Amino acid sequence: MKSVMYHYVREYNSELPFFRFLDAKNFEKQLDYFDAEYGFVTKEEWLQVLNKKSLGSAKGKIILTFDDAMSCHYDYVFQELKKRGLWGVFYVPTQPYTKGKILDVHRIHLLCGAFEGIKLLSTLKELLDERMLRDKKIKEFREHTYTRQENYDGVSEFKRILNYFVSYQYKEGLIDAVALELGFEFNVSDFYVSVDKLTEMYLGGNIIGSHTVSHPVMSKLSHVEQRSEIIDSFSFLDGIGCVDVKTYCHPYGQFHSFNEATVDTLNSNNVDFSFNVESRDICDKDLSSSIQFLPRYDCNLFPFGKAS
Ligand SMILES: [Zn+2]
């Protein structure tokens, strides 16, 4: 059985000319391909699989998952799944609903979608003060950013500075400042699926799962911080009446993004299953040994799955 992960599924928007996304038409073509090649696991089959810890009739089929609760998951994905009688698992980071602000990870995507990398990079460098850098990274930053003046990719460099060189406490403020400088406004209510629409998707047969509160790299947090990321996000989803099966998905994914404390917390909070990012099929053994980090493929590994 294969689980497949999606993020942005949408149409071209001229306000975000550089934005990376899976075109909705290619999403449809990929669903056709999966249908012809493998078939889809029904929700009933999946609940059986969890119950019996055996793939049974689900063997060889596809389960669809969608991360980050972007509004396109309602506008395109849910509508298309409904049309086809399909369902999916949707993973929601809950902080945008409680804080009313787009997560930094998504604000970086939006800025990179709206502006050329070189422009973002020069704006960021103007605003950056070496005191904002992580102590251990200052030397590397100087060498890296001053010796490779030519021929670099502005976008990778922009992301690398924010995600890697800058101290965590300055990151949010710097993103605010870059956006202000470039006159770009973030609109949280357009960006994520609204609570009403999440409820509609849940009632329409989809599973809604936790993707933490603030989408951190969990392995960098203490056990206590990880517990609140997981427990608080489930409380929010419970509060809006969207939890039956309890499921979780590791932010960023892959084995370095979480640790034993994460898995302990998931087990002690009776989470039924969790997804990681690992490019291989789910086998029977995973249902016992890897239930809190089931393998999952990126959609770009299959035909029609490449980002535009
Ligand atoms: Zn995510």
mmCIF file of C-alpha atoms and ligand atoms in Angstrom:
data_model
loop_
_atom_site.group_PDB
_atom_site.id
_atom_site.type_symbol
_atom_site.label_atom_id
_atom_site.label_comp_id
_atom_site.label_asym_id
_atom_site.label_seq_id
_atom_site.Cartn_x
_atom_site.Cartn_y
_atom_site.Cartn_z
ATOM 1 C CA MET A 1 0.000 0.000 0.000
ATOM 2 C CA LYS A 2 1.201 3.507 -0.830
ATOM 3 C CA SER A 3 0.444 6.729 1.001
ATOM 4 C CA VAL A 4 0.930 9.907 -1.001
ATOM 5 C CA MET A 5 1.546 13.418 0.337
ATOM 6 C CA TYR A 6 0.359 16.677 -1.199
ATOM 7 C CA HIS A 7 0.833 20.332 -0.261
ATOM 8 C CA TYR A 8 -0.371 23.121 -2.589
ATOM 9 C CA VAL A 9 -2.876 22.011 -5.281
ATOM 10 C CA ARG A 10 -4.167 25.045 -7.176
ATOM 11 C CA GLU A 11 -4.280 27.108 -10.371
ATOM 12 C CA TYR A 12 -1.858 29.801 -11.515
ATOM 13 C CA ASN A 13 -2.320 33.129 -9.736
ATOM 14 C CA SER A 14 -0.732 36.148 -11.425
ATOM 15 C CA GLU A 15 -0.201 37.815 -8.017
ATOM 16 C CA LEU A 16 2.183 34.968 -7.130
ATOM 17 C CA PRO A 17 4.054 34.426 -10.409
ATOM 18 C CA PHE A 18 6.931 32.428 -8.864
ATOM 19 C CA PHE A 19 4.807 30.285 -6.547
ATOM 20 C CA ARG A 20 5.491 26.522 -6.598
ATOM 21 C CA PHE A 21 2.377 24.323 -6.598
ATOM 22 C CA LEU A 22 0.844 21.229 -8.165
ATOM 23 C CA ASP A 23 -1.517 22.376 -10.885
ATOM 24 C CA ALA A 24 -5.105 21.258 -10.181
ATOM 25 C CA LYS A 25 -5.294 19.726 -13.687
ATOM 26 C CA ASN A 26 -2.225 17.592 -12.972
ATOM 27 C CA PHE A 27 -3.744 16.564 -9.649
ATOM 28 C CA GLU A 28 -6.763 15.257 -11.569
ATOM 29 C CA LYS A 29 -4.505 13.429 -14.035
ATOM 30 C CA GLN A 30 -2.563 11.898 -11.163
ATOM 31 C CA LEU A 31 -5.798 10.671 -9.552
ATOM 32 C CA ASP A 32 -6.762 9.076 -12.902
ATOM 33 C CA TYR A 33 -3.357 7.414 -13.027
ATOM 34 C CA PHE A 34 -3.616 6.070 -9.452
ATOM 35 C CA ASP A 35 -7.129 4.841 -10.120
ATOM 36 C CA ALA A 36 -6.047 2.925 -13.235
ATOM 37 C CA GLU A 37 -2.787 1.626 -11.793
ATOM 38 C CA TYR A 38 -3.498 0.889 -8.108
ATOM 39 C CA GLY A 39 -7.003 1.862 -6.977
ATOM 40 C CA PHE A 40 -7.790 3.713 -3.744
ATOM 41 C CA VAL A 41 -8.175 2.429 -0.193
ATOM 42 C CA THR A 42 -11.685 3.192 1.079
ATOM 43 C CA LYS A 43 -12.040 4.736 4.526
ATOM 44 C CA GLU A 44 -13.710 1.553 5.778
ATOM 45 C CA GLU A 45 -10.792 -0.523 4.472
ATOM 46 C CA TRP A 46 -8.312 1.783 6.193
ATOM 47 C CA LEU A 47 -10.145 1.531 9.536
ATOM 48 C CA GLN A 48 -10.055 -2.262 9.132
ATOM 49 C CA VAL A 49 -6.328 -2.127 8.412
ATOM 50 C CA LEU A 50 -5.745 -0.184 11.657
ATOM 51 C CA ASN A 51 -7.964 -2.515 13.603
ATOM 52 C CA LYS A 52 -6.517 -5.787 12.326
ATOM 53 C CA LYS A 53 -2.933 -4.540 11.892
ATOM 54 C CA SER A 54 -2.959 -6.178 8.499
ATOM 55 C CA LEU A 55 -3.314 -4.667 5.008
ATOM 56 C CA GLY A 56 -5.769 -7.264 3.742
ATOM 57 C CA SER A 57 -7.785 -5.922 0.790
ATOM 58 C CA ALA A 58 -5.979 -2.558 0.995
ATOM 59 C CA LYS A 59 -2.732 -4.116 -0.206
ATOM 60 C CA GLY A 60 -1.331 -2.373 -3.275
ATOM 61 C CA LYS A 61 -3.800 0.514 -3.081
ATOM 62 C CA ILE A 62 -3.342 4.249 -2.491
ATOM 63 C CA ILE A 63 -4.221 6.475 0.489
ATOM 64 C CA LEU A 64 -4.162 10.257 -0.069
ATOM 65 C CA THR A 65 -2.872 12.796 2.483
ATOM 66 C CA PHE A 66 -2.760 16.594 2.426
ATOM 67 C CA ASP A 67 -0.568 18.713 4.697
ATOM 68 C CA ASP A 68 -0.971 22.208 6.154
ATOM 69 C CA ALA A 69 -4.709 22.964 5.617
ATOM 70 C CA MET A 70 -4.223 25.508 2.839
ATOM 71 C CA SER A 71 -7.474 26.919 1.413
ATOM 72 C CA CYS A 72 -6.859 25.061 -1.864
ATOM 73 C CA HIS A 73 -7.496 21.824 0.011
ATOM 74 C CA TYR A 74 -11.127 22.860 0.209
ATOM 75 C CA ASP A 75 -11.379 24.770 -3.080
ATOM 76 C CA TYR A 76 -9.796 22.133 -5.334
ATOM 77 C CA VAL A 77 -8.940 18.945 -3.471
ATOM 78 C CA PHE A 78 -12.116 18.371 -1.472
ATOM 79 C CA GLN A 79 -14.309 19.244 -4.488
ATOM 80 C CA GLU A 80 -12.404 16.816 -6.730
ATOM 81 C CA LEU A 81 -12.408 14.003 -4.164
ATOM 82 C CA LYS A 82 -16.140 14.481 -3.587
ATOM 83 C CA LYS A 83 -16.786 14.267 -7.329
ATOM 84 C CA ARG A 84 -14.929 10.948 -7.454
ATOM 85 C CA GLY A 85 -16.332 9.492 -4.228
ATOM 86 C CA LEU A 86 -12.856 9.570 -2.664
ATOM 87 C CA TRP A 87 -11.593 10.758 0.711
ATOM 88 C CA GLY A 88 -8.327 11.900 2.213
ATOM 89 C CA VAL A 89 -6.471 12.599 5.432
ATOM 90 C CA PHE A 90 -5.945 16.349 6.020
ATOM 91 C CA TYR A 91 -3.301 17.537 8.480
ATOM 92 C CA VAL A 92 -3.876 20.872 10.208
ATOM 93 C CA PRO A 93 -1.370 23.078 12.079
ATOM 94 C CA THR A 94 -3.672 24.862 14.543
ATOM 95 C CA GLN A 95 -1.822 28.067 15.469
ATOM 96 C CA PRO A 96 -3.132 30.107 12.515
ATOM 97 C CA TYR A 97 -6.656 29.580 13.906
ATOM 98 C CA THR A 98 -5.778 30.675 17.436
ATOM 99 C CA LYS A 99 -3.201 33.384 16.678
ATOM 100 C CA GLY A 100 -4.649 34.736 13.441
ATOM 101 C CA LYS A 101 -1.296 34.789 11.671
ATOM 102 C CA ILE A 102 0.107 32.782 8.777
ATOM 103 C CA LEU A 103 2.909 30.419 9.877
ATOM 104 C CA ASP A 104 6.445 31.564 9.030
ATOM 105 C CA VAL A 105 7.016 28.527 6.801
ATOM 106 C CA HIS A 106 4.056 29.578 4.635
ATOM 107 C CA ARG A 107 4.887 33.295 4.723
ATOM 108 C CA ILE A 108 8.268 32.407 3.235
ATOM 109 C CA HIS A 109 6.499 30.418 0.472
ATOM 110 C CA LEU A 110 4.265 33.415 -0.256
ATOM 111 C CA LEU A 111 7.149 35.880 -0.437
ATOM 112 C CA CYS A 112 9.093 33.525 -2.718
ATOM 113 C CA GLY A 113 5.955 33.233 -4.859
ATOM 114 C CA ALA A 114 5.476 36.975 -5.147
ATOM 115 C CA PHE A 115 9.023 38.271 -5.690
ATOM 116 C CA GLU A 116 12.202 37.300 -7.492
ATOM 117 C CA GLY A 117 14.769 35.627 -5.295
ATOM 118 C CA ILE A 118 17.438 38.249 -5.901
ATOM 119 C CA LYS A 119 15.093 41.005 -4.742
ATOM 120 C CA LEU A 120 14.109 39.069 -1.595
ATOM 121 C CA LEU A 121 17.721 38.395 -0.798
ATOM 122 C CA SER A 122 18.862 42.005 -1.172
ATOM 123 C CA THR A 123 15.906 43.235 0.945
ATOM 124 C CA LEU A 124 16.690 40.719 3.665
ATOM 125 C CA LYS A 125 20.388 41.587 3.687
ATOM 126 C CA GLU A 126 19.546 45.289 4.137
ATOM 127 C CA LEU A 127 17.480 44.446 7.215
ATOM 128 C CA LEU A 128 19.872 41.914 8.651
ATOM 129 C CA ASP A 129 22.218 42.756 11.461
ATOM 130 C CA GLU A 130 24.952 40.304 12.430
ATOM 131 C CA ARG A 131 23.641 40.367 16.004
ATOM 132 C CA MET A 132 20.598 38.485 14.686
ATOM 133 C CA LEU A 133 22.688 35.506 13.627
ATOM 134 C CA ARG A 134 23.129 32.347 15.640
ATOM 135 C CA ASP A 135 26.547 32.528 17.345
ATOM 136 C CA LYS A 136 27.836 29.289 15.916
ATOM 137 C CA LYS A 137 26.849 30.285 12.394
ATOM 138 C CA ILE A 138 28.414 33.737 12.086
ATOM 139 C CA LYS A 139 31.701 32.566 10.579
ATOM 140 C CA GLU A 140 29.904 30.282 8.146
ATOM 141 C CA PHE A 141 27.504 33.086 7.229
ATOM 142 C CA ARG A 142 30.358 35.508 6.418
ATOM 143 C CA GLU A 143 32.179 32.973 4.298
ATOM 144 C CA HIS A 144 29.052 31.724 2.621
ATOM 145 C CA THR A 145 27.369 35.005 1.791
ATOM 146 C CA TYR A 146 30.410 37.116 0.972
ATOM 147 C CA THR A 147 32.423 34.683 -1.097
ATOM 148 C CA ARG A 148 29.676 33.453 -3.367
ATOM 149 C CA GLN A 149 28.464 36.755 -4.746
ATOM 150 C CA GLU A 150 27.965 35.473 -8.236
ATOM 151 C CA ASN A 151 25.635 32.989 -9.685
ATOM 152 C CA TYR A 152 23.695 32.032 -6.572
ATOM 153 C CA ASP A 153 20.045 31.226 -6.447
ATOM 154 C CA GLY A 154 18.422 34.074 -4.530
ATOM 155 C CA VAL A 155 15.524 31.981 -3.275
ATOM 156 C CA SER A 156 17.636 29.201 -1.739
ATOM 157 C CA GLU A 157 19.898 31.777 -0.132
ATOM 158 C CA PHE A 158 16.921 33.760 1.227
ATOM 159 C CA LYS A 159 15.427 30.625 2.787
ATOM 160 C CA ARG A 160 18.768 29.430 4.059
ATOM 161 C CA ILE A 161 19.437 32.672 5.918
ATOM 162 C CA LEU A 162 15.999 32.708 7.576
ATOM 163 C CA ASN A 163 15.875 28.999 8.373
ATOM 164 C CA TYR A 164 19.487 28.333 9.217
ATOM 165 C CA PHE A 165 21.574 31.398 10.046
ATOM 166 C CA VAL A 166 19.162 33.682 11.889
ATOM 167 C CA SER A 167 18.422 33.180 15.629
ATOM 168 C CA TYR A 168 14.929 31.821 16.047
ATOM 169 C CA GLN A 169 13.723 34.884 18.004
ATOM 170 C CA TYR A 170 14.374 37.229 15.040
ATOM 171 C CA LYS A 171 12.860 35.121 12.288
ATOM 172 C CA GLU A 172 9.229 36.231 12.549
ATOM 173 C CA GLY A 173 10.169 39.918 12.827
ATOM 174 C CA LEU A 174 12.480 39.728 9.816
ATOM 175 C CA ILE A 175 9.754 38.149 7.660
ATOM 176 C CA ASP A 176 7.380 40.914 8.811
ATOM 177 C CA ALA A 177 9.994 43.525 7.880
ATOM 178 C CA VAL A 178 10.763 42.064 4.421
ATOM 179 C CA ALA A 179 7.041 41.966 3.593
ATOM 180 C CA LEU A 180 6.544 45.538 4.822
ATOM 181 C CA GLU A 181 9.538 46.773 2.842
ATOM 182 C CA LEU A 182 8.194 45.140 -0.333
ATOM 183 C CA GLY A 183 4.580 46.189 0.322
ATOM 184 C CA PHE A 184 3.265 42.628 0.545
ATOM 185 C CA GLU A 185 0.269 41.899 2.768
ATOM 186 C CA PHE A 186 -0.478 38.480 4.231
ATOM 187 C CA ASN A 187 -4.112 37.500 4.528
ATOM 188 C CA VAL A 188 -4.591 34.669 7.012
ATOM 189 C CA SER A 189 -8.302 34.148 6.318
ATOM 190 C CA ASP A 190 -7.645 33.459 2.610
ATOM 191 C CA PHE A 191 -4.682 31.257 3.203
ATOM 192 C CA TYR A 192 -6.076 28.387 5.326
ATOM 193 C CA VAL A 193 -9.262 26.326 5.169
ATOM 194 C CA SER A 194 -11.781 28.009 7.503
ATOM 195 C CA VAL A 195 -13.152 26.148 10.531
ATOM 196 C CA ASP A 196 -16.579 25.854 8.848
ATOM 197 C CA LYS A 197 -15.029 24.333 5.745
ATOM 198 C CA LEU A 198 -12.862 21.962 7.799
ATOM 199 C CA THR A 199 -16.033 20.776 9.509
ATOM 200 C CA GLU A 200 -17.707 20.294 6.140
ATOM 201 C CA MET A 201 -14.745 18.216 4.948
ATOM 202 C CA TYR A 202 -14.841 16.145 8.132
ATOM 203 C CA LEU A 203 -18.578 15.538 7.822
ATOM 204 C CA GLY A 204 -17.964 14.677 4.159
ATOM 205 C CA GLY A 205 -16.000 11.563 5.183
ATOM 206 C CA ASN A 206 -12.449 12.881 5.393
ATOM 207 C CA ILE A 207 -10.138 12.387 8.358
ATOM 208 C CA ILE A 208 -8.772 15.562 9.969
ATOM 209 C CA GLY A 209 -5.484 15.166 11.824
ATOM 210 C CA SER A 210 -3.002 17.122 13.915
ATOM 211 C CA HIS A 211 0.080 18.679 12.352
ATOM 212 C CA THR A 212 1.144 20.296 15.677
ATOM 213 C CA VAL A 213 0.248 23.848 16.765
ATOM 214 C CA SER A 214 3.078 25.861 15.188
ATOM 215 C CA HIS A 215 4.716 23.458 12.700
ATOM 216 C CA PRO A 216 8.149 23.330 14.415
ATOM 217 C CA VAL A 217 10.985 20.893 13.827
ATOM 218 C CA MET A 218 9.872 18.765 16.774
ATOM 219 C CA SER A 219 13.285 17.150 17.329
ATOM 220 C CA LYS A 220 14.616 20.592 18.334
ATOM 221 C CA LEU A 221 12.041 20.934 21.146
ATOM 222 C CA SER A 222 12.031 19.526 24.688
ATOM 223 C CA HIS A 223 9.690 16.678 25.626
ATOM 224 C CA VAL A 224 7.420 19.157 27.448
ATOM 225 C CA GLU A 225 7.264 21.539 24.464
ATOM 226 C CA GLN A 226 6.518 18.626 22.145
ATOM 227 C CA ARG A 227 3.709 17.471 24.410
ATOM 228 C CA SER A 228 1.988 20.844 24.260
ATOM 229 C CA GLU A 229 2.404 21.057 20.461
ATOM 230 C CA ILE A 230 0.627 17.709 20.112
ATOM 231 C CA ILE A 231 -1.931 17.888 22.938
ATOM 232 C CA ASP A 232 -2.981 21.497 22.237
ATOM 233 C CA SER A 233 -3.469 20.861 18.538
ATOM 234 C CA PHE A 234 -5.695 17.845 19.233
ATOM 235 C CA SER A 235 -7.675 19.902 21.802
ATOM 236 C CA PHE A 236 -8.326 22.509 19.129
ATOM 237 C CA LEU A 237 -9.472 19.926 16.585
ATOM 238 C CA ASP A 238 -11.605 18.229 19.251
ATOM 239 C CA GLY A 239 -13.092 21.591 20.155
ATOM 240 C CA ILE A 240 -14.337 22.121 16.603
ATOM 241 C CA GLY A 241 -15.681 18.541 16.525
ATOM 242 C CA CYS A 242 -13.357 17.183 13.828
ATOM 243 C CA VAL A 243 -11.707 14.183 15.516
ATOM 244 C CA ASP A 244 -12.830 10.566 15.389
ATOM 245 C CA VAL A 245 -9.769 8.593 14.360
ATOM 246 C CA LYS A 246 -6.733 10.235 15.987
ATOM 247 C CA THR A 247 -3.957 10.856 13.513
ATOM 248 C CA TYR A 248 -0.826 13.003 13.364
ATOM 249 C CA CYS A 249 1.747 13.985 10.774
ATOM 250 C CA HIS A 250 5.360 15.027 11.489
ATOM 251 C CA PRO A 251 6.077 18.627 10.336
ATOM 252 C CA TYR A 252 8.761 18.654 7.583
ATOM 253 C CA GLY A 253 9.058 14.874 7.896
ATOM 254 C CA GLN A 254 11.927 12.405 7.566
ATOM 255 C CA PHE A 255 13.580 10.792 10.559
ATOM 256 C CA HIS A 256 15.618 13.818 11.693
ATOM 257 C CA SER A 257 12.436 15.906 12.168
ATOM 258 C CA PHE A 258 11.159 13.987 15.239
ATOM 259 C CA ASN A 259 12.537 11.747 17.991
ATOM 260 C CA GLU A 260 11.631 9.235 20.674
ATOM 261 C CA ALA A 261 9.902 11.900 22.770
ATOM 262 C CA THR A 262 7.570 12.618 19.850
ATOM 263 C CA VAL A 263 6.685 8.957 19.423
ATOM 264 C CA ASP A 264 6.209 8.528 23.209
ATOM 265 C CA THR A 265 3.836 11.487 23.274
ATOM 266 C CA LEU A 266 1.844 10.132 20.345
ATOM 267 C CA ASN A 267 1.558 6.701 21.963
ATOM 268 C CA SER A 268 0.636 8.028 25.395
ATOM 269 C CA ASN A 269 -2.074 10.207 23.838
ATOM 270 C CA ASN A 270 -3.617 7.248 22.015
ATOM 271 C CA VAL A 271 -2.899 8.542 18.549
ATOM 272 C CA ASP A 272 -4.016 5.791 16.155
ATOM 273 C CA PHE A 273 -1.516 6.408 13.364
ATOM 274 C CA SER A 274 1.008 8.995 12.155
ATOM 275 C CA PHE A 275 2.729 9.731 8.873
ATOM 276 C CA ASN A 276 6.349 10.486 8.166
ATOM 277 C CA VAL A 277 8.024 11.182 4.813
ATOM 278 C CA GLU A 278 9.861 8.089 3.603
ATOM 279 C CA SER A 279 9.699 6.853 0.024
ATOM 280 C CA ARG A 280 8.513 3.274 0.348
ATOM 281 C CA ASP A 281 5.308 1.240 0.557
ATOM 282 C CA ILE A 282 3.510 0.558 3.834
ATOM 283 C CA CYS A 283 3.849 -3.143 4.655
ATOM 284 C CA ASP A 284 2.118 -5.284 7.303
ATOM 285 C CA LYS A 285 5.059 -4.987 9.676
ATOM 286 C CA ASP A 286 4.778 -1.156 9.740
ATOM 287 C CA LEU A 287 1.299 -1.425 11.232
ATOM 288 C CA SER A 288 2.890 -2.653 14.456
ATOM 289 C CA SER A 289 6.446 -1.327 14.418
ATOM 290 C CA SER A 290 6.097 2.027 12.604
ATOM 291 C CA ILE A 291 2.518 3.065 13.307
ATOM 292 C CA GLN A 292 3.642 6.527 14.545
ATOM 293 C CA PHE A 293 5.860 7.121 11.482
ATOM 294 C CA LEU A 294 4.291 5.323 8.557
ATOM 295 C CA PRO A 295 6.169 5.774 5.279
ATOM 296 C CA ARG A 296 4.753 8.219 2.754
ATOM 297 C CA TYR A 297 5.729 9.256 -0.782
ATOM 298 C CA ASP A 298 5.803 12.803 -2.113
ATOM 299 C CA CYS A 299 3.331 13.135 -5.008
ATOM 300 C CA ASN A 300 6.193 14.388 -7.197
ATOM 301 C CA LEU A 301 7.579 10.835 -7.374
ATOM 302 C CA PHE A 302 4.631 9.760 -9.539
ATOM 303 C CA PRO A 303 3.496 10.806 -13.036
ATOM 304 C CA PHE A 304 1.857 14.294 -13.207
ATOM 305 C CA GLY A 305 3.059 15.127 -9.675
ATOM 306 C CA LYS A 306 5.740 17.707 -10.471
ATOM 307 C CA ALA A 307 5.245 21.282 -9.234
ATOM 308 C CA SER A 308 4.668 24.060 -11.766
HETATM 309 ZN ZN ZN B 1 3.553 20.688 6.976
#
